[in-house]
mmCIF file of C-alpha atoms in Angstrom:
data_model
loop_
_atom_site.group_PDB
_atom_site.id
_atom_site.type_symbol
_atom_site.label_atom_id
_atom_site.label_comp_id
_atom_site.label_asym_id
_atom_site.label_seq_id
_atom_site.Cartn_x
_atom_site.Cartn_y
_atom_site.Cartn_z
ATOM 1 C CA UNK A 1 29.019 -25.464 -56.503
ATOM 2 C CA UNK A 2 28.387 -28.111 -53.733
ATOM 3 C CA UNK A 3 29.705 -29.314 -50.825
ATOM 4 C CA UNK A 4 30.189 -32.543 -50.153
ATOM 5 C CA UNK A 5 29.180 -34.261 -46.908
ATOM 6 C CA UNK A 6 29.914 -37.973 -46.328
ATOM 7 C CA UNK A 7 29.927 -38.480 -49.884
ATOM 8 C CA UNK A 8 27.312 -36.757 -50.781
ATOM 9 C CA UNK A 9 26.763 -33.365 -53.112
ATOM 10 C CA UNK A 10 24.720 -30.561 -51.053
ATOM 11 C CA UNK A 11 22.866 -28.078 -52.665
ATOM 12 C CA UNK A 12 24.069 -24.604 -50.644
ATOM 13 C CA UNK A 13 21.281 -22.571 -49.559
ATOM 14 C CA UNK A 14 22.224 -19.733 -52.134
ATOM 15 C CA UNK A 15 21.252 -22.733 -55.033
ATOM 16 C CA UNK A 16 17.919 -23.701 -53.464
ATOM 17 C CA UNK A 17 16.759 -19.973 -53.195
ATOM 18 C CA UNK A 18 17.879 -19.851 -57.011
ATOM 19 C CA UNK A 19 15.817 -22.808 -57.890
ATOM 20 C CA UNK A 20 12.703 -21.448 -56.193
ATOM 21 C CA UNK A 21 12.940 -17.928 -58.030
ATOM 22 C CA UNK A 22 13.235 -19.457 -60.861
ATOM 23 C CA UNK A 23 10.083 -21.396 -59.983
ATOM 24 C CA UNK A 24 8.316 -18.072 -58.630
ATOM 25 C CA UNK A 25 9.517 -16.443 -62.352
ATOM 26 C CA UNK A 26 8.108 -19.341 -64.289
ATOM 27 C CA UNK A 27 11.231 -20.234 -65.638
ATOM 28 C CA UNK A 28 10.841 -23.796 -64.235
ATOM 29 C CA UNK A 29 8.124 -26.355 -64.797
ATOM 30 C CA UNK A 30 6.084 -26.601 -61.864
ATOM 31 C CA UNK A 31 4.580 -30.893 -61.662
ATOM 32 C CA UNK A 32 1.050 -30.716 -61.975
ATOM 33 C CA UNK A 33 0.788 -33.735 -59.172
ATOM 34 C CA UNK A 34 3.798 -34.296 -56.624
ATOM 35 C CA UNK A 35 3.924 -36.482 -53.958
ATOM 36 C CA UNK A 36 7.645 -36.545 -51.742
ATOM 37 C CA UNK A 37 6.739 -39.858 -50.691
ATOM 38 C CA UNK A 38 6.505 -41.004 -54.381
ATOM 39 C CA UNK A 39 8.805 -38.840 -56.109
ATOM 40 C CA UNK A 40 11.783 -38.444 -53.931
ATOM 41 C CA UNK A 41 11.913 -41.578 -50.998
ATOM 42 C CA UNK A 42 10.966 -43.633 -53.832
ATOM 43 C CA UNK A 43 13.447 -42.605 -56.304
ATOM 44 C CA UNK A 44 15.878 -42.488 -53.848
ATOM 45 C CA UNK A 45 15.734 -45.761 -52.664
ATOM 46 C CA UNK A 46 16.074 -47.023 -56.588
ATOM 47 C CA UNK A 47 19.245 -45.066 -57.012
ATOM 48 C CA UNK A 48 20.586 -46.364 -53.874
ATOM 49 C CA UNK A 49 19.208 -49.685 -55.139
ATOM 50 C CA UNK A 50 20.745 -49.429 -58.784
ATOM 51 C CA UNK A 51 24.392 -48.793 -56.836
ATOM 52 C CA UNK A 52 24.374 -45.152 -58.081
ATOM 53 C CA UNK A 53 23.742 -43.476 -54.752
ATOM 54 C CA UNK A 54 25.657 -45.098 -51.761
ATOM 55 C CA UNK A 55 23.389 -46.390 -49.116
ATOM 56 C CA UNK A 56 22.634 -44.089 -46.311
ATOM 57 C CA UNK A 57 20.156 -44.260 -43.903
ATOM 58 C CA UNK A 58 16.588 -42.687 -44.324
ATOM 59 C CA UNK A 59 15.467 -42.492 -41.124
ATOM 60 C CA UNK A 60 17.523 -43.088 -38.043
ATOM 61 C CA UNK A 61 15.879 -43.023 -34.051
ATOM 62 C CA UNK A 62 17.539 -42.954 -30.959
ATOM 63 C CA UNK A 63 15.534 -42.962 -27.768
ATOM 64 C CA UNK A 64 16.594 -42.269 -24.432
ATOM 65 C CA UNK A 65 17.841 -45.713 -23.500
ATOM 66 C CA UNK A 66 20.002 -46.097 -26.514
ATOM 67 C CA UNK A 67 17.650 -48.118 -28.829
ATOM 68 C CA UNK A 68 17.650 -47.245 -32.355
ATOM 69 C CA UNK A 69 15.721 -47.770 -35.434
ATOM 70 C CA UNK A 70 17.456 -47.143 -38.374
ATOM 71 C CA UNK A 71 15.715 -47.716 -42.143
ATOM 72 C CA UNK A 72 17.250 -47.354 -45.399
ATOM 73 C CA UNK A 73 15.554 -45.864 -48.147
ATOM 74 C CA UNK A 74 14.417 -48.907 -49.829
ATOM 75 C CA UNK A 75 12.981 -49.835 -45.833
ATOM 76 C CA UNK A 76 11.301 -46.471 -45.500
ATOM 77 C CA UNK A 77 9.203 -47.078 -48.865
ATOM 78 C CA UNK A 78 8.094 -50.590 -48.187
ATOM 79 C CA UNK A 79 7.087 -49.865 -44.471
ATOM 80 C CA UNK A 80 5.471 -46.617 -45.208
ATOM 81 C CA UNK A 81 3.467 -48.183 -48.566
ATOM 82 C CA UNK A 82 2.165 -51.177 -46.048
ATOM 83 C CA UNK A 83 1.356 -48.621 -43.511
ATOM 84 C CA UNK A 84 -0.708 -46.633 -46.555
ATOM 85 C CA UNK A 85 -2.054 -49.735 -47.248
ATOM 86 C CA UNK A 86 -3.255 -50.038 -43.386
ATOM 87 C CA UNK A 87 -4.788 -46.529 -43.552
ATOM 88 C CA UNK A 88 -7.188 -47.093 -46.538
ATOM 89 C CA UNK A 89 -7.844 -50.610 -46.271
ATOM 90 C CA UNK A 90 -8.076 -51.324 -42.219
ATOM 91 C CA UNK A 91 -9.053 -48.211 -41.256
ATOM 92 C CA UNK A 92 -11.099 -47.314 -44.257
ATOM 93 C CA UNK A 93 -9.903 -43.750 -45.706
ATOM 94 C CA UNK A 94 -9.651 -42.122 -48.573
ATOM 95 C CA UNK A 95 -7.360 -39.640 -50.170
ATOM 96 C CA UNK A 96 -8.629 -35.960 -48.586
ATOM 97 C CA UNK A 97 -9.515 -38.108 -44.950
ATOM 98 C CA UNK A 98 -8.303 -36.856 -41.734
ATOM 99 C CA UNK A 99 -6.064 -38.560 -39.037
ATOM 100 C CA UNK A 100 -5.467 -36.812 -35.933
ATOM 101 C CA UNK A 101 -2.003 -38.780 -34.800
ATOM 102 C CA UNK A 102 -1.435 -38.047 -30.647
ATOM 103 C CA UNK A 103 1.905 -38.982 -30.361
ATOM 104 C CA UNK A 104 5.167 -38.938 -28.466
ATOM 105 C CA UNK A 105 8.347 -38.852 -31.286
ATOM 106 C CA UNK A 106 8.609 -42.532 -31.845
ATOM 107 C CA UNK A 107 9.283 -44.220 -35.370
ATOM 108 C CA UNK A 108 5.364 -44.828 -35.852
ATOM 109 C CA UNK A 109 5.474 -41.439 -35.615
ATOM 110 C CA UNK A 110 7.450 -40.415 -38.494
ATOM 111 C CA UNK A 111 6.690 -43.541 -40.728
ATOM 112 C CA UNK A 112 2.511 -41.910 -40.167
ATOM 113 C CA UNK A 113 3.710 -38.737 -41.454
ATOM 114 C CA UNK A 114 4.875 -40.525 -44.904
ATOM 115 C CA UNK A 115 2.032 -42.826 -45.536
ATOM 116 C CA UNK A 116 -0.366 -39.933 -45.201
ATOM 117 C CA UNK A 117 1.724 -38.316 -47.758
ATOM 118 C CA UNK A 118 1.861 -41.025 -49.834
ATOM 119 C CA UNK A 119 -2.068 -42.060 -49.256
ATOM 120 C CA UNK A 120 -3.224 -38.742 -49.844
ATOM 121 C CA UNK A 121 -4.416 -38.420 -45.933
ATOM 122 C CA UNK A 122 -4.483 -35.488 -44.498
ATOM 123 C CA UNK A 123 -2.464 -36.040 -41.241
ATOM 124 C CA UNK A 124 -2.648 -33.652 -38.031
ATOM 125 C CA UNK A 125 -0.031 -33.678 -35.572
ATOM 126 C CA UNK A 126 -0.571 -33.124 -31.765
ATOM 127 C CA UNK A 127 1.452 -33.524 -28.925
ATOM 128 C CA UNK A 128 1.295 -36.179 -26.244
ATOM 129 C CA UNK A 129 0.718 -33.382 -23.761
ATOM 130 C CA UNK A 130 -3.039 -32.797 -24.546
ATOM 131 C CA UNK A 131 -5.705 -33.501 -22.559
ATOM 132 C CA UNK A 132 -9.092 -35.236 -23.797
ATOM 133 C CA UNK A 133 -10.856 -31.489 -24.242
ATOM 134 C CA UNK A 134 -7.983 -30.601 -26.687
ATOM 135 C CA UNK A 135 -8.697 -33.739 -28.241
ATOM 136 C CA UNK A 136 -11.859 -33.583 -28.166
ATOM 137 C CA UNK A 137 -11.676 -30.199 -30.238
ATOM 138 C CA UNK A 138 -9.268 -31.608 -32.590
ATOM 139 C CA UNK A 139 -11.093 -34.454 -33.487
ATOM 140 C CA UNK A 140 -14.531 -32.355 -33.267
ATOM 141 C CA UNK A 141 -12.905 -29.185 -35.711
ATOM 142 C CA UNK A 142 -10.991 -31.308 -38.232
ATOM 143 C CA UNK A 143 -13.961 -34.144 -38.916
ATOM 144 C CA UNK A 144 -11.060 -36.567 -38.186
ATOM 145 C CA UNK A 145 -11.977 -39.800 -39.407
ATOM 146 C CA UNK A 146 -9.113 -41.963 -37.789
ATOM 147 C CA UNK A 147 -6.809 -41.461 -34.305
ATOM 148 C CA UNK A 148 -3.633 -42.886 -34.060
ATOM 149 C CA UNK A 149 -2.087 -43.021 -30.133
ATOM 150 C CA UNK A 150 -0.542 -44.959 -28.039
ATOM 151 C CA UNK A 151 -1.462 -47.014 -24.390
ATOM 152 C CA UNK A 152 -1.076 -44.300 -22.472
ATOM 153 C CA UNK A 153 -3.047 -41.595 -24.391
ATOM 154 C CA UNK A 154 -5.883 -43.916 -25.305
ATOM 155 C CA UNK A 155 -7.954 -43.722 -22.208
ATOM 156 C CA UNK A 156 -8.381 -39.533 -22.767
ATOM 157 C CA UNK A 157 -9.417 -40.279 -26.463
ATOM 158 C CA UNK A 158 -11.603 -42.993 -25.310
ATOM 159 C CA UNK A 159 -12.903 -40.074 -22.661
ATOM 160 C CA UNK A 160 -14.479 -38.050 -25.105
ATOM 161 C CA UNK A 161 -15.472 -40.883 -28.090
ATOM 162 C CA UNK A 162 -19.300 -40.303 -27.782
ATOM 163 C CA UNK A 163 -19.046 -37.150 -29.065
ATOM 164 C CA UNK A 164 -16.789 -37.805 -31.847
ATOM 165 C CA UNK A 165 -19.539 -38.774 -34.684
ATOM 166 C CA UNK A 166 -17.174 -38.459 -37.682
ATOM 167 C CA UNK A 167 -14.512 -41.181 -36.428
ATOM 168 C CA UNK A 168 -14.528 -44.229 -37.726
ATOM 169 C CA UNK A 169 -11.344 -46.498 -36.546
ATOM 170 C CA UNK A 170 -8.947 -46.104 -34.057
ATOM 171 C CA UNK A 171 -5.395 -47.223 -34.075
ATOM 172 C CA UNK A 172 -3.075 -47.491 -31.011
ATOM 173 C CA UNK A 173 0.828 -48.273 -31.409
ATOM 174 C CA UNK A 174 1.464 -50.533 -28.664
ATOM 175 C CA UNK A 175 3.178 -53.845 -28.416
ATOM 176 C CA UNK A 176 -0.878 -55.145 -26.678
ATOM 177 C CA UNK A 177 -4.050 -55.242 -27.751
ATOM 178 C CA UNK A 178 -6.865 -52.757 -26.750
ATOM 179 C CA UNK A 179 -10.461 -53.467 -26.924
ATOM 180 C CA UNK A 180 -12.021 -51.663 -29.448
ATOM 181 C CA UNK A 181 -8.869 -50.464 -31.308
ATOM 182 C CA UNK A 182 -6.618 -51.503 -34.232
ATOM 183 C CA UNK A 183 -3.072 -52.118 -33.195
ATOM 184 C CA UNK A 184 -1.180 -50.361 -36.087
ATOM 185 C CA UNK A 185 2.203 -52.831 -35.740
ATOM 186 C CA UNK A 186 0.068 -56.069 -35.525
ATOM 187 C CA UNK A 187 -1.572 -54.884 -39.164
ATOM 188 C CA UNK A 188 2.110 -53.988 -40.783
#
């Protein structure tokens, strides 16, 4: 059985512990390649698209002044392929790269998180609230080939650049320019 919330069925928790014992007991076929980005925004934004899903949204931000950002499905997809698409061509990566993303919760944020799973990128999360030594580490332990921050972090990372050897582009989400830096909004 499922419930249904604002039209749409639910899966109770009791049916998604089913389907992953039945995974676990091999009575299910495991893909041998899966990406969510791919597989499930994507088709979801077709069914929406082909009328047989009704059109929620995919992604919906509210900051503290009231502004919102709200993308469908269909929106998700296209801004999350061109921001893929920014990753391996602007900034150079490949599938298996790092990004070390030093961000508050904005949209860029969240949209990062889906390229990387689309692209392949391996992304690593860190809080606004570290300091150039943590990441200094960060970049230093993961061989991080790419940062992603915003105006206000960018003078710590640009602290401890000369003894990052393995990155190779920086991006900053801001609505200015920065010398030296790729401004991830200007390039989508």
């Amino acid at each position: 059985p499922s419930r249904t919330f604002h039209g749409n069925n639910r899966l109770l928790t009791s049916q998604i512990i089913s389907h992953y014992e039945s995974i676990i007991q091999g009575k299910k076929e495991l893909p041998e390649y899966f990406n969510f980005a791919s597989d499930v925004l994507d088709k979801w934004a077709q069914l929406e698209k082909d009328g047989r899903k009704p059109a929620n949204p995919a992604f919906w931000w509210v900051n503290d002044e009231g502004e919102e950002v709200k993308w469908s499905f269909e929106q998700l997809g296209s801004l999350s392929r061109k921001a893929a698409n920014v990753l391996s061509e602007a900034c150079g990566l490949q599938r298996g790269d790092r990004v070390v993303a030093v961000l508050p919760r904005v949209p860029e944020w969240w949209l990062l998180n889906v390229a990387c799973m689309r692209a392949g990128i391996v992304l690593i999360p860190g809080t606004s609230q570290l300091t150039a030594k943590d990441i200094s580490y960060r970049l230093q332990a993961s061989k991080a080939k790419c940062i992603v921050t915003n105006d206000t972090l960018a003078p710590a990372v640009e602290s401890v650049l000369p003894d990052s050897q393995f990155l190779k582009s920086k991006l900053i989400v801001s609505q200015g320019s920065r010398d030296g830096w790729l401004n991830l909004k200007e390039l989508l």
